[in-house]
XYZ file of C-alpha atoms in Angstrom:
100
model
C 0.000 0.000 0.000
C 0.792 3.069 -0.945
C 0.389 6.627 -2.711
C 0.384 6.231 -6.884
C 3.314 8.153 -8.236
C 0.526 11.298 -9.093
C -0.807 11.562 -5.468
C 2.623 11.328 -4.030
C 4.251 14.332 -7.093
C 1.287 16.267 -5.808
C 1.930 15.922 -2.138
C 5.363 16.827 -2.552
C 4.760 20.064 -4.651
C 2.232 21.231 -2.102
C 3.984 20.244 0.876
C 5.122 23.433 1.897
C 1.669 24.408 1.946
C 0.727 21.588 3.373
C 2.775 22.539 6.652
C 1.981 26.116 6.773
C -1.628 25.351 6.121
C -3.053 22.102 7.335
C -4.912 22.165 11.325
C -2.654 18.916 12.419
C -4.340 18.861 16.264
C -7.661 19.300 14.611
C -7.313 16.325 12.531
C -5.260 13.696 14.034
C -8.246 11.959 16.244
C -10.567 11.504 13.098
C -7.324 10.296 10.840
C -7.300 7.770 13.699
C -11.483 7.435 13.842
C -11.194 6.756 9.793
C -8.418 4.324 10.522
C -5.891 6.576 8.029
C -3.434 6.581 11.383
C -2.865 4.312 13.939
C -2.865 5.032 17.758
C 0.986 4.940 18.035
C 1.419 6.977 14.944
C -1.237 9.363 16.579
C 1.204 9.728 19.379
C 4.469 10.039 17.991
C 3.079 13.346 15.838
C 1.491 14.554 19.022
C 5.056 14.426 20.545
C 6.422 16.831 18.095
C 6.576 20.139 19.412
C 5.660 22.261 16.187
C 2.942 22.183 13.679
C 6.053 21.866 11.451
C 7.438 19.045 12.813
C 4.053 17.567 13.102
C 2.911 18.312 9.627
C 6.410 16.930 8.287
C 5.783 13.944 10.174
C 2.287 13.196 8.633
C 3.281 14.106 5.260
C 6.488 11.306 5.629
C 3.597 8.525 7.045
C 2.214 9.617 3.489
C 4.530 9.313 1.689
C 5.831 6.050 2.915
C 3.396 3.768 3.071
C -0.476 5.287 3.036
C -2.613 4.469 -0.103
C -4.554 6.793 -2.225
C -7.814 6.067 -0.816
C -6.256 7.209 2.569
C -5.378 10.632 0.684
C -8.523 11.298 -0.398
C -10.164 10.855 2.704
C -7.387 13.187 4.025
C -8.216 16.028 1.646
C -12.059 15.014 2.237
C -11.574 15.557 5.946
C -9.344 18.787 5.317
C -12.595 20.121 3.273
C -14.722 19.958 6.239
C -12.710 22.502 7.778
C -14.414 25.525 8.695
C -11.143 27.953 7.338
C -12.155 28.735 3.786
C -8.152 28.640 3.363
C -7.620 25.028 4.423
C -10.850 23.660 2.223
C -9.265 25.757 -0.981
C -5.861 24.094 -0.109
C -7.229 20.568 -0.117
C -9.457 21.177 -3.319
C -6.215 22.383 -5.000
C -4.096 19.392 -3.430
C -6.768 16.612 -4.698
C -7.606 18.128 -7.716
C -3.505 17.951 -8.837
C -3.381 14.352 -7.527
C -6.332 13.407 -9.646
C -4.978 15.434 -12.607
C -8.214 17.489 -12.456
């Protein structure tokens, strides 16, 4: 398992935005409610003492070993957000992915 070579190009380009932008502590209990993360990999991010650190973490569990379903539900979770800037981001990050 893990991210097609689009989802993880797309990832990579954004992921600058992706730790400036994404609400980590906001999301980490449903990632781990939608099974995306495990427990322990819950915990380790929430060790991390900076949204960058944590963001950089989630982005490497990503990278290395989640699947492309898991990203979409990532980016479907991210467009729940009430922060018109966060739902834009994950629009933009999906839609590259998917070649959209």
């Amino acid at each position: 398992m893990s991210l097609s070579p689009d989802y993880k190009a797309a990832l990579e380009r954004y992921a600058e935005d992706f730790i400036r932008i994404v609400p980590i502590n906001e999301i980490l209990n449903p990632l781990r409610f939608r099974n995306i993360l495990s427990r322990p990999q819950v915990d380790e991010i929430r060790r991390l003492n900076t949204q960058e650190d944590r963001n950089t973490k989630l982005i490497d569990l990503f990278l290395d070993g989640r699947s492309d379903e898991d990203f979409d539900k990532l980016c479907e979770l991210l467009k729940e957000n009430n922060v018109a800037a966060v739902t834009a981001f994950a629009t933009r990050l999906i839609s590259d992915a998917q070649g959209i």
